[in-house]
XYZ file of C-alpha atoms in Angstrom:
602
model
C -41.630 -36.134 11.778
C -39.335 -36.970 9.420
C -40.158 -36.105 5.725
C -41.279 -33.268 3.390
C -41.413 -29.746 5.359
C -43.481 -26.618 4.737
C -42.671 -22.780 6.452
C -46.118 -23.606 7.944
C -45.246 -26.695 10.180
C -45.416 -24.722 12.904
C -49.011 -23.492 12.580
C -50.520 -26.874 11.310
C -49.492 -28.920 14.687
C -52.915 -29.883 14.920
C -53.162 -30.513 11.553
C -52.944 -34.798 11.221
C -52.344 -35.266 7.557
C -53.640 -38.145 7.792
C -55.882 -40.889 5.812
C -55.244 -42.740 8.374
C -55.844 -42.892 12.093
C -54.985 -40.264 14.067
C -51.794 -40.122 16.111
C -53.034 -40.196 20.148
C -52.525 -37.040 21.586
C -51.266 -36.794 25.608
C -52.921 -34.723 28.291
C -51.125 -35.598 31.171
C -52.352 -32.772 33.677
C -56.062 -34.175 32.596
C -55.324 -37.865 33.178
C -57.130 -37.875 36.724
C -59.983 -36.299 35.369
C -61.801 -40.160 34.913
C -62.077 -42.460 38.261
C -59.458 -44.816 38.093
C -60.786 -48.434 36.705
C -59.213 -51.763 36.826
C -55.549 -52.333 35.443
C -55.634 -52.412 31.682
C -52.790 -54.985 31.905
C -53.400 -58.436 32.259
C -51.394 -61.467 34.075
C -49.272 -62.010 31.061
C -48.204 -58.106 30.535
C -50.124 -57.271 27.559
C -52.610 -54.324 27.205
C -55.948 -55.900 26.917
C -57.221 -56.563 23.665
C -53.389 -56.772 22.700
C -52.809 -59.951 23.903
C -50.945 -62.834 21.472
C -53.970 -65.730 21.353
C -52.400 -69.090 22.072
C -52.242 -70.326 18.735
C -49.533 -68.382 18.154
C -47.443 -69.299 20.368
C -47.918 -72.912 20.577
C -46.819 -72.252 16.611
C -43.418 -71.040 17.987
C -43.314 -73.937 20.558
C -44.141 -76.562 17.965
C -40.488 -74.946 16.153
C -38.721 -75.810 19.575
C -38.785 -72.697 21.487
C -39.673 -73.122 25.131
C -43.082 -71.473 26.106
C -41.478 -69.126 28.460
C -39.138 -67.710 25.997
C -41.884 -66.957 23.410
C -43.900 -65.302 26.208
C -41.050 -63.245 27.412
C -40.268 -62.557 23.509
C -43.430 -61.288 22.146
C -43.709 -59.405 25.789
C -39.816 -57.766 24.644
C -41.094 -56.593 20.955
C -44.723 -57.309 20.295
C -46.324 -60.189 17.981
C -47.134 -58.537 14.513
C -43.268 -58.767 13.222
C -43.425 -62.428 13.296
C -39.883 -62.074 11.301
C -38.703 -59.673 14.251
C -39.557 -62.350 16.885
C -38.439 -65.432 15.203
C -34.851 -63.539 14.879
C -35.018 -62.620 18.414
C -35.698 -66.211 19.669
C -33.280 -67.718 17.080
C -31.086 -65.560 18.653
C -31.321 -66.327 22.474
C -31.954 -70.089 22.015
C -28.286 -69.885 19.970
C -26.930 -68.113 23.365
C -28.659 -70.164 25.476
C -29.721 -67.475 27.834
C -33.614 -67.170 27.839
C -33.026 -64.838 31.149
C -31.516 -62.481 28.268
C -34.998 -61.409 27.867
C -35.084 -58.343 30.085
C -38.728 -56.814 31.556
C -39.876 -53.680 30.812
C -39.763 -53.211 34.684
C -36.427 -53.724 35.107
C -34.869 -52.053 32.792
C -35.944 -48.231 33.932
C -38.597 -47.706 31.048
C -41.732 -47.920 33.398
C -45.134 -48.815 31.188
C -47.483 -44.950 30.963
C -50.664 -45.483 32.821
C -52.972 -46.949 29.784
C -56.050 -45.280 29.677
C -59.980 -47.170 28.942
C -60.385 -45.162 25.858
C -60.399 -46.147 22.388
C -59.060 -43.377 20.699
C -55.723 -43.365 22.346
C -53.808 -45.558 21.381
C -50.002 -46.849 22.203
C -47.552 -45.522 20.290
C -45.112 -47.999 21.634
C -42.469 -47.036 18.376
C -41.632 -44.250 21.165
C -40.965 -46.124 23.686
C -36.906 -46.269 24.515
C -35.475 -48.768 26.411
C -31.312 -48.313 26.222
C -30.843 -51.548 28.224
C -32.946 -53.866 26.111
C -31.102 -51.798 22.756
C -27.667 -52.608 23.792
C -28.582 -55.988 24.923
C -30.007 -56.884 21.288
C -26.904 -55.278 19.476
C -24.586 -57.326 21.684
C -26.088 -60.803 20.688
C -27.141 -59.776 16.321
C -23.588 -61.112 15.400
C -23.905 -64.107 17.845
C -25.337 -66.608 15.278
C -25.395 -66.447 11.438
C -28.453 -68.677 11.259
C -30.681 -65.381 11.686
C -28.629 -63.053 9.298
C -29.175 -65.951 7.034
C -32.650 -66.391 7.263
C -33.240 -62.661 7.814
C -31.530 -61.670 4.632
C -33.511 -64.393 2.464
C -36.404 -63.481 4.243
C -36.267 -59.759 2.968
C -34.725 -60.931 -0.479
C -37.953 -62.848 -0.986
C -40.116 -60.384 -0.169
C -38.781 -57.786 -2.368
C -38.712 -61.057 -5.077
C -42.224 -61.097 -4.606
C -43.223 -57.285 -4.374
C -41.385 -57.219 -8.005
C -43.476 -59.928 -9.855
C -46.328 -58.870 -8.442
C -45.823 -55.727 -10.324
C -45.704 -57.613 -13.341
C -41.432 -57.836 -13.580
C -40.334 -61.909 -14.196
C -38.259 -63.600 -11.569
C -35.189 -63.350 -13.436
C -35.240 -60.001 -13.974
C -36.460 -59.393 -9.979
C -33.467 -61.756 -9.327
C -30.728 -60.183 -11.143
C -31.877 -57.082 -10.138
C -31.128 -57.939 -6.148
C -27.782 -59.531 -7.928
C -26.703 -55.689 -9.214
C -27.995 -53.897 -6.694
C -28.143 -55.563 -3.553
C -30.425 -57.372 -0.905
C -30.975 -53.747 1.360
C -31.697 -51.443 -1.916
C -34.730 -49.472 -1.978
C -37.547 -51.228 -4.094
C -37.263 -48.645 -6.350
C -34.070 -48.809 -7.305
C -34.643 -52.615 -8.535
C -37.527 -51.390 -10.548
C -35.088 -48.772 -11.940
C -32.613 -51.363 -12.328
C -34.537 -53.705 -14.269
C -36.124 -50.472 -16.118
C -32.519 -49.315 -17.303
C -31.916 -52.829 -18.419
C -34.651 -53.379 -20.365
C -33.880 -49.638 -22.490
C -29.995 -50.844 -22.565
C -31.122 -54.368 -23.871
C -28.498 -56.030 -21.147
C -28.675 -59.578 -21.691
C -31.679 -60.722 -23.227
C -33.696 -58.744 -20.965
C -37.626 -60.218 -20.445
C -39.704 -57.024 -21.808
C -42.897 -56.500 -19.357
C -44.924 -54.609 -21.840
C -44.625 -56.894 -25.277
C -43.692 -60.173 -23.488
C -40.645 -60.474 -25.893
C -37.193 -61.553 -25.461
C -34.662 -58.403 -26.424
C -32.248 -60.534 -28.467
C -29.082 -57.729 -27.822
C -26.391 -58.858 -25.143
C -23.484 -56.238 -25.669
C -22.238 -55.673 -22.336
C -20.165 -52.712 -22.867
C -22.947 -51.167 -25.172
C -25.325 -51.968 -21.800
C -23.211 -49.525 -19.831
C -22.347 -47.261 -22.669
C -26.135 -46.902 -23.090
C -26.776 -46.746 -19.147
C -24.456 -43.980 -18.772
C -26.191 -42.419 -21.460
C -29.600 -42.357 -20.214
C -27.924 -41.424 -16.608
C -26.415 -38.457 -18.356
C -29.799 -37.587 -19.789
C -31.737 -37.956 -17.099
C -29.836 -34.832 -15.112
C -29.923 -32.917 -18.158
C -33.625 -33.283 -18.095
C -33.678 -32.513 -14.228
C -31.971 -29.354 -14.894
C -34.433 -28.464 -18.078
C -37.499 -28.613 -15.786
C -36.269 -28.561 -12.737
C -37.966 -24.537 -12.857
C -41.689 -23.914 -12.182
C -43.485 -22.181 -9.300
C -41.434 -23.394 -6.899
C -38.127 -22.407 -7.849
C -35.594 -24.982 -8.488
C -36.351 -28.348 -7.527
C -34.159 -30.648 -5.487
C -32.354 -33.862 -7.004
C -34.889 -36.374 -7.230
C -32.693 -39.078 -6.457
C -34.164 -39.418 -3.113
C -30.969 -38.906 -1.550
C -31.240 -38.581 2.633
C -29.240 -35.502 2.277
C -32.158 -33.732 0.328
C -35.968 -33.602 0.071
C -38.556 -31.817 -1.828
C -39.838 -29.161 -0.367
C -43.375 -27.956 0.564
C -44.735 -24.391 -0.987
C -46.212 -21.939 1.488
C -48.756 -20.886 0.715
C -49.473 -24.261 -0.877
C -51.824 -23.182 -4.071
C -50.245 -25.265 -6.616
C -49.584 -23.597 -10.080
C -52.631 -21.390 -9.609
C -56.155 -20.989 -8.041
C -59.531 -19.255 -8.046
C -58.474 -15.454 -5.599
C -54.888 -16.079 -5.640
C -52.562 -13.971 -8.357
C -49.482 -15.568 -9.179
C -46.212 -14.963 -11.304
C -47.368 -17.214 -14.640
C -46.037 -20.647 -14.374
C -44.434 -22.091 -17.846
C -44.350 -25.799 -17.607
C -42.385 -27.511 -20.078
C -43.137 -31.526 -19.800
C -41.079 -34.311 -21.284
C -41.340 -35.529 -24.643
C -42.594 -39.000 -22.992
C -45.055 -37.298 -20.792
C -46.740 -35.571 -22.999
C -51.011 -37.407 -23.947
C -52.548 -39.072 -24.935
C -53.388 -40.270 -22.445
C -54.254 -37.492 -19.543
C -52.617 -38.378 -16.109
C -53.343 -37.431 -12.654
C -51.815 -38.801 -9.624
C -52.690 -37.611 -6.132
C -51.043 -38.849 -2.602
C -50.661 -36.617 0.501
C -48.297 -33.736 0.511
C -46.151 -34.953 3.734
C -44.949 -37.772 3.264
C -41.294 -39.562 4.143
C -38.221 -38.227 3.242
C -37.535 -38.911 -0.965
C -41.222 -40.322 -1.860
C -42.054 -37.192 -3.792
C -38.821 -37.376 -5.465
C -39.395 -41.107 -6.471
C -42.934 -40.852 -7.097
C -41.978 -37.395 -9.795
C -38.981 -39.595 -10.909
C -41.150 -42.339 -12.364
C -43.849 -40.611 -13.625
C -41.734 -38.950 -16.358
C -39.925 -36.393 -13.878
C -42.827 -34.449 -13.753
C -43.089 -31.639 -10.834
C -45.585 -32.209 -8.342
C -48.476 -29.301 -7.946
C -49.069 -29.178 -3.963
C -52.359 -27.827 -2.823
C -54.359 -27.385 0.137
C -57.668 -27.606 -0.069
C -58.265 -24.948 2.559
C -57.816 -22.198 -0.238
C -61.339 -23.737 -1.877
C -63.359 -24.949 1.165
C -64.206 -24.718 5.278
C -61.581 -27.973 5.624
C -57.697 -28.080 5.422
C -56.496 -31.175 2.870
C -53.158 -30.768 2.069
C -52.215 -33.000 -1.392
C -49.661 -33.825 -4.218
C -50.334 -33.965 -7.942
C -48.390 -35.266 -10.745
C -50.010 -34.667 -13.706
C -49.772 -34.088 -17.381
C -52.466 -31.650 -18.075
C -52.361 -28.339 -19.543
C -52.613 -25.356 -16.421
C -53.965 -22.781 -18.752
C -57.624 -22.224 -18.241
C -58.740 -23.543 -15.722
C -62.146 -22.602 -14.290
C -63.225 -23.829 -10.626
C -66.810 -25.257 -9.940
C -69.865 -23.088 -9.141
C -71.072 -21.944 -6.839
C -67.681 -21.290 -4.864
C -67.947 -23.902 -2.062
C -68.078 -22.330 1.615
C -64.762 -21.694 3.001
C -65.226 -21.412 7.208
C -66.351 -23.652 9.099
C -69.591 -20.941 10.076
C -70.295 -20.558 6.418
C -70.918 -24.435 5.788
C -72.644 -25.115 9.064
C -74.259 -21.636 10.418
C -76.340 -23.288 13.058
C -72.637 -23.951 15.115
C -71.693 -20.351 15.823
C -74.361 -20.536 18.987
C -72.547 -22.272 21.343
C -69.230 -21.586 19.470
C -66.860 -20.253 22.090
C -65.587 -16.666 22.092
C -62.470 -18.734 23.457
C -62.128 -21.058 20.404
C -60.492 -19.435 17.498
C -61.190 -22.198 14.709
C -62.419 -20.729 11.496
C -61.364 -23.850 9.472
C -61.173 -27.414 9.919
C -58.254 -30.054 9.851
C -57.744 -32.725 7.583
C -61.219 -34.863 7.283
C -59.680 -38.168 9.065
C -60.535 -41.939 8.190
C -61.988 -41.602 12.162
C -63.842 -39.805 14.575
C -63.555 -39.257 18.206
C -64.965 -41.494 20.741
C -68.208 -40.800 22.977
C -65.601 -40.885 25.805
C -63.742 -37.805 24.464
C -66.269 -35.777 23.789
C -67.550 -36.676 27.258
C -64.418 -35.791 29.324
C -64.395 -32.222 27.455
C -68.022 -31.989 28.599
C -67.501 -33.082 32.197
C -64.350 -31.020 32.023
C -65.738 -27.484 31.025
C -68.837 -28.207 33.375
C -66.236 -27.974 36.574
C -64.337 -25.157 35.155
C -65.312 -21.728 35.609
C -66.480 -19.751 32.837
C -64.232 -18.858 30.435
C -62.046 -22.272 31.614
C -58.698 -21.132 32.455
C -55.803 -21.096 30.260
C -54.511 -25.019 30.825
C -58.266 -26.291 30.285
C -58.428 -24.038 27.054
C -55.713 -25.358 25.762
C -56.676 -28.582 26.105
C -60.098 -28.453 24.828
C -58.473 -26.571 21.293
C -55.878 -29.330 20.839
C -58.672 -31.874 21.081
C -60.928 -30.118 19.126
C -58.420 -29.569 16.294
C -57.663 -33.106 16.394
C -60.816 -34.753 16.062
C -62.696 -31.840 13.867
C -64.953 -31.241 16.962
C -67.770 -28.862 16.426
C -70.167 -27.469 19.348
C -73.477 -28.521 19.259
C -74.529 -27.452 23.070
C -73.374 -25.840 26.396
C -70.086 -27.129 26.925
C -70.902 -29.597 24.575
C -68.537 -30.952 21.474
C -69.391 -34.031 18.257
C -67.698 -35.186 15.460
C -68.918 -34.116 11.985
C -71.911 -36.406 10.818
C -70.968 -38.140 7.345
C -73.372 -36.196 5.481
C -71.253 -32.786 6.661
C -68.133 -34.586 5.058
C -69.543 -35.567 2.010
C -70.533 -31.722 1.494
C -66.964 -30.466 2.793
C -65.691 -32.849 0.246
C -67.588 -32.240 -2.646
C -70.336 -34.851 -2.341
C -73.280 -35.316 -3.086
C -75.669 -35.475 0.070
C -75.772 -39.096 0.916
C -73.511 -40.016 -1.540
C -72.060 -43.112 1.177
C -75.324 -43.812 2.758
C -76.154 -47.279 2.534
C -72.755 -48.558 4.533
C -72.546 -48.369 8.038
C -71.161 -45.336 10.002
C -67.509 -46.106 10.477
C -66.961 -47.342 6.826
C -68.703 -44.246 5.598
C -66.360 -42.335 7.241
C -62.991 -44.061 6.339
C -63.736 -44.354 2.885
C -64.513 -40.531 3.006
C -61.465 -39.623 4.586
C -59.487 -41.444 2.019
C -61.251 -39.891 -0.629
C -60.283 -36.948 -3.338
C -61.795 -33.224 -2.306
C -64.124 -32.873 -5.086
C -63.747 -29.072 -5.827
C -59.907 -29.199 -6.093
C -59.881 -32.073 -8.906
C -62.183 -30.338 -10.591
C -60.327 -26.828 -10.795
C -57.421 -29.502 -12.369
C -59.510 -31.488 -14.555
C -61.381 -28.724 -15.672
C -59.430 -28.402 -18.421
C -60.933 -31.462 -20.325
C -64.019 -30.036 -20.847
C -63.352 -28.492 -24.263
C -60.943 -30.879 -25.118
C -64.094 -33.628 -25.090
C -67.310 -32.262 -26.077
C -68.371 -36.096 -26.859
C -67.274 -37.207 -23.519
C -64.645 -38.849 -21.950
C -63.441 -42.437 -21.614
C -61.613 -43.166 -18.272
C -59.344 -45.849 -15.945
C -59.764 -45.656 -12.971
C -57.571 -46.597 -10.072
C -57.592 -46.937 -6.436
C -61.069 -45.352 -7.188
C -62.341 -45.309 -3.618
C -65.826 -43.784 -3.632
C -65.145 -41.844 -7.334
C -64.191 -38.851 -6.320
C -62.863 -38.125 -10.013
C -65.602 -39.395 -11.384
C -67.886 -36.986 -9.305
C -65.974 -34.303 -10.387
C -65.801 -35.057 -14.020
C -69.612 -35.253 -13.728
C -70.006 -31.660 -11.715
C -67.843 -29.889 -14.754
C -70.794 -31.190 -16.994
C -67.975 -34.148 -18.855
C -69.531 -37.131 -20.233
C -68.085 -40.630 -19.306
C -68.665 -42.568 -21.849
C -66.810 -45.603 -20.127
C -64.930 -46.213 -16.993
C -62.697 -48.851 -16.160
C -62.582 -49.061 -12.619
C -60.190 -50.547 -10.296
C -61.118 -50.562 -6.479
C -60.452 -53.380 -4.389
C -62.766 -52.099 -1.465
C -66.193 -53.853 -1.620
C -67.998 -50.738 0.453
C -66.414 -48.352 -1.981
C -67.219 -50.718 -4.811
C -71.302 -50.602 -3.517
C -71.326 -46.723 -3.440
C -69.481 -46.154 -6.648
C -71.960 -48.299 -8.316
C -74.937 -47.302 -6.594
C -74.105 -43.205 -7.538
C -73.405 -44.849 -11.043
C -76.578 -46.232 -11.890
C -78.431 -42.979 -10.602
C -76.596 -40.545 -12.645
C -74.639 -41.754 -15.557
C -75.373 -43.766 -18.716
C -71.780 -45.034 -19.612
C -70.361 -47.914 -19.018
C -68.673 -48.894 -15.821
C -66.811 -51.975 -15.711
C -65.613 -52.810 -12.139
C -62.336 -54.343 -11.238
C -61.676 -55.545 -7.551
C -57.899 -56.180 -7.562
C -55.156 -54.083 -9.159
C -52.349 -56.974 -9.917
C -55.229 -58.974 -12.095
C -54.703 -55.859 -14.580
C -51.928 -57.763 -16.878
C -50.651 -56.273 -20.217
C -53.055 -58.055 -22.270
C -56.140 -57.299 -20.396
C -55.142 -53.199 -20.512
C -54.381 -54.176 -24.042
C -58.100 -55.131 -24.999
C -59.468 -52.430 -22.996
C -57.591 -49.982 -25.155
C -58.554 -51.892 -28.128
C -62.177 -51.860 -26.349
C -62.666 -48.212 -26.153
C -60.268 -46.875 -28.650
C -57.869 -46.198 -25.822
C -58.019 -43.806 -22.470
C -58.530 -40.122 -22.342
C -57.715 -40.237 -19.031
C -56.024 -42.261 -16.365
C -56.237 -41.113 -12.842
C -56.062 -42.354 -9.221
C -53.958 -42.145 -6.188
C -52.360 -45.162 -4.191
C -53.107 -45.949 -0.824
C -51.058 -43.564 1.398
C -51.659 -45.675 4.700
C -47.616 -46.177 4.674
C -47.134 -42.339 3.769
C -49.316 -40.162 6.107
C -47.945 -38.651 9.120
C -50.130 -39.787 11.797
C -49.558 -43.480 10.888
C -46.552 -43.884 12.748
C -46.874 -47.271 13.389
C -46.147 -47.930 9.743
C -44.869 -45.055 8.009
C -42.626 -47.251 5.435
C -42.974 -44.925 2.596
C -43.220 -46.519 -0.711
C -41.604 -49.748 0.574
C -44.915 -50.387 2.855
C -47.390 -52.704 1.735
C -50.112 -50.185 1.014
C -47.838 -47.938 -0.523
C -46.073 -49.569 -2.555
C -49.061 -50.207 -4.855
C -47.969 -46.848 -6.119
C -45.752 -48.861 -8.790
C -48.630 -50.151 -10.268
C -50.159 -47.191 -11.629
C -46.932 -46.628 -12.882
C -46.702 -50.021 -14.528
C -50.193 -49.587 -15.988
C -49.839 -45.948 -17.267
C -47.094 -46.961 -19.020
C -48.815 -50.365 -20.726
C -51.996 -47.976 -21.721
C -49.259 -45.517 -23.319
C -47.600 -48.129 -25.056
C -50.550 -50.110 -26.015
C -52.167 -46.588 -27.554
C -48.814 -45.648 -29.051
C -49.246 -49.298 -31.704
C -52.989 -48.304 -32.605
């Protein structure tokens, strides 16, 4: 995959970094294992349960397309890029050729044989089909009505992506003016960033909601290449640390941050290290506290961006399989001291035997698992764990090398445990909520599958803690917090294990499960105040304001973004920062910096 690397790639295969679904895994020598069923493809060519409903395209036929062509269209590319198909049908109704539209069939990429099971799913980004390619190149310069509509199409979006994050239209518009339709979102956000510090033509300032009243053009690029000037010095002044010298964070194709093996961060509990002196930037040095977290693999340059707007700041990478039985492999930027920290106690088990003893019975001599993968947002289906079963049961004992292999990569996968003879499950929620710092129970009250996707999205307790354990002298009299992307408050659970008072907590979390169990944990353990917030882009400048004014300010600001556009396993839409998910990254950005400013005029 594309992205950050590590010298331990190779041994973490298995490993799906993932807070998302799992990529489907292939066992083609096994695929005759199950009786064959009825064909999973239906009269129109769709997988079933992938099928466009009608509605949709009698839309496209109510625009003037002719029903066959939108078939044969959403058939050629699928029906969730509805901007994708419009500009392929725009395209062939220009031409005139609906026959154009070439089959699957019949252009030498024959469909795989699609399976009844609902853990493996398509991965139809794979899929190559040189014909249909070089049929769709020849015809993109055919019309300008697409390029047209395309371009304002992605212009608008990125309009809209930038005043949601609290920048005004003019300064979203000139920004696409300087920098260009096809730049990166956050190079308009450093666009209208450098503007605002250069003062380039009455500039609208997010933060104060003032017009800048200077308009000296060649001061504006003076002053830009200024700050440009100062911003590699600064790269250069801390561009030292654990991990030696740290890439341009420019997130330049040509390099990439990389990965620290073993991945301990600056330091933890059994490991001796060189000591780490981290010098921050002036303007990233508390109040308040900040901690960011997002998964260590990620898409080539979104470290590098992510460290470039919080202050420049190097990311700590750690893998939680250093302080528990479960692999969790994360980045944090963060302003905290690194000096004394102490981890929780007792030491949480770190093998999968010394969490769950009552395994090892039927625990094959054959499987070699002492750990456990990344805790994923799923489990495997009854149908998996069944063809192992039936599997193993026809294959002598020990199963021969093929069937071995098999079984592993499956069980490595899913986080299968054995619970029988030949028998495998997924972990219960109650066994991730301990491997993750929980308390028992902690997401009981939701049903099953939510339970386990908002625990697989979640912060690992114990690691936090070893971080934020630093606070704890620093605020005898407790803590006041804001929260984002809470999830299930896995900060806020470890803020309570290290024995820190919350006096309030401001928490944003648009998830209504996560919202229940956050609250229902709240009112059984803490006697602060929690105000709730569902939706981060309602958090405007003057509502942080009168929270700061509220509780004298934040000690503390910490969260992590949704990472379903950044994980490795979501290859369906792996957009980095630019995905919709994702990109909810700038507002914690956008808010840290209101809360600093808003604390800096008390």
């Amino acid at each position: 995959m594309a992205g950050l690397t590590s010298d331990s790639d190779d041994n973490d295969k298995f490993e799906w970094e993932s807070d998302g679904e799992a990529a489907p895994s292939s066992a083609p020598t096994l695929r005759n294992l199950d009786a064959p069923g009825p064909s999973t493809l239906n009269s129109n060519g769709w997988a079933n349960g992938e099928a466009t409903s009608t509605s949709l395209v009698e839309e496209y036929v109510t625009m003037g397309f002719p029903k066959d062509m939108v078939v044969k269209g959403i058939k050629e590319i699928g029906h969730n890029d509805v901007n994708a198909l419009l500009e392929l049908l725009l395209t062939y109704k220009a031409l005139g050729d609906e026959g154009a539209l070439g089959d699957c069939s019949t252009s030498g990429c024959a469909c795989p044989n699609v399976q009844d099971d609902d853990d493996d799913d398509l991965d139809s980004d794979n899929w190559d089909n040189d014909n249909d390619t070089g049929g769709r190149e020849h015809n993109s310069d055919s019309s300008g009505d697409e390029d047209f509509l395309k371009e304002m199409s992605a212009k608008d979006e990125k309009i809209n992506l930038l005043v949601d994050m609290g920048f005004s239209e003019d300064e979203a518009n000139m920004a696409m003016t300087t920098c260009g339709v096809d730049a990166d979102l956050c190079v308009l956000v450093d666009s209208i960033s450098a503007s605002r510090v250069a003062g380039d033509c009455h500039s609208r300032n997010l933060f104060d909601d003032q017009v800048m009243d200077r308009c000296f053009d060649s001061f504006g690029e003076r002053e830009k290449a200024r700050l440009m000037e100062e911003r590699k010095k600064k790269r250069k002044r801390y561009g030292g640390g654990s991990h030696g010298n740290r890439s341009s964070l420019d997130g330049s194709d040509d390099e990439q941050m990389h990965l620290p093996n073993p991945m301990v961060g600056f330091n933890l509990p059994g490991y001796r290290r060189p000591s780490v002196m981290r010098m921050l930037p002036q303007q990233a040095i508390g109040p308040p506290f900040f901690y960011y977290e997002n998964v260590a693999r990620t898409p080539r340059g979104v470290w590098e961006t992510i460290s470039r707007f919080l202050y420049d700041i190097e990311p700590e990478f750690v893998d939680s399989m250093h302080l528990s039985a479960a692999a969790r492999k994360r980045g944090y930027i963060h302003n905290l001291p690194i000096e004394n920290r102490s981890p929780l106690l007792p030491l949480p088990p770190k093998t999968i035997f010394e969490a769950f003893p009552h395994y090892k019975k039927w625990w094959p001599s054959w499987d070699p698992r002492r750990q456990l993968n990344c805790l994923q947002t799923t489990v495997a289906s009854a149908k998996t764990t069944e063809r192992i079963q039936c599997l193993l049961a026809r294959s002598s004992n020990p199963p021969p090398p093929s069937v071995q292999k098999y079984v592993i990569d499956e069980c490595r996968k899913w986080n299968l445990v054995w619970v029988g003879k030949n028998k495998v499950a997924p972990l219960e929620p109650n066994e991730v909520e301990y491997l993750l710092g929980f308390p028992r129970d902690h997401t009981r009250g939701v049903g099953k599958t939510e339970r386990y996707k908002s625990l697989g999205n979640s912060f690992h307790v114990d690691t936090v803690a070893y971080h934020l354990s630093v606070l704890r002298d620093m605020f005898p009299n407790g803590v006041s917090v804001l929260s984002l992307f809470t999830g299930i408050g896995g900060g806020e659970v470890a803020l309570h294990r290290l024995g820190i008072h919350m006096r309030a907590v401001v928490s944003v979390e648009i998830g209504e499960a996560n919202r229940r169990i956050l609250r229902g944990w709240w009112d059984q353990t803490q006697t602060g105040t929690l105000i709730e917030v569902a939706d981060v882009k309602s958090l405007t400048p003057d509502i942080i304001a009168s929270y700061v004014g509220r509780f004298g300010g934040f000690d503390l600001v910490i969260g992590g973004s949704p990472c379903n556009n950044l994980a490795g396993s979501n290859r369906h839409h792996r957009d980095g920062l630019e995905g919709e998910q994702s990109s909810l990254f700038y507002h914690y950005f956008r808010i840290l910096d209101v809360v600093k400013s808003a604390m800096a005029r008390m």
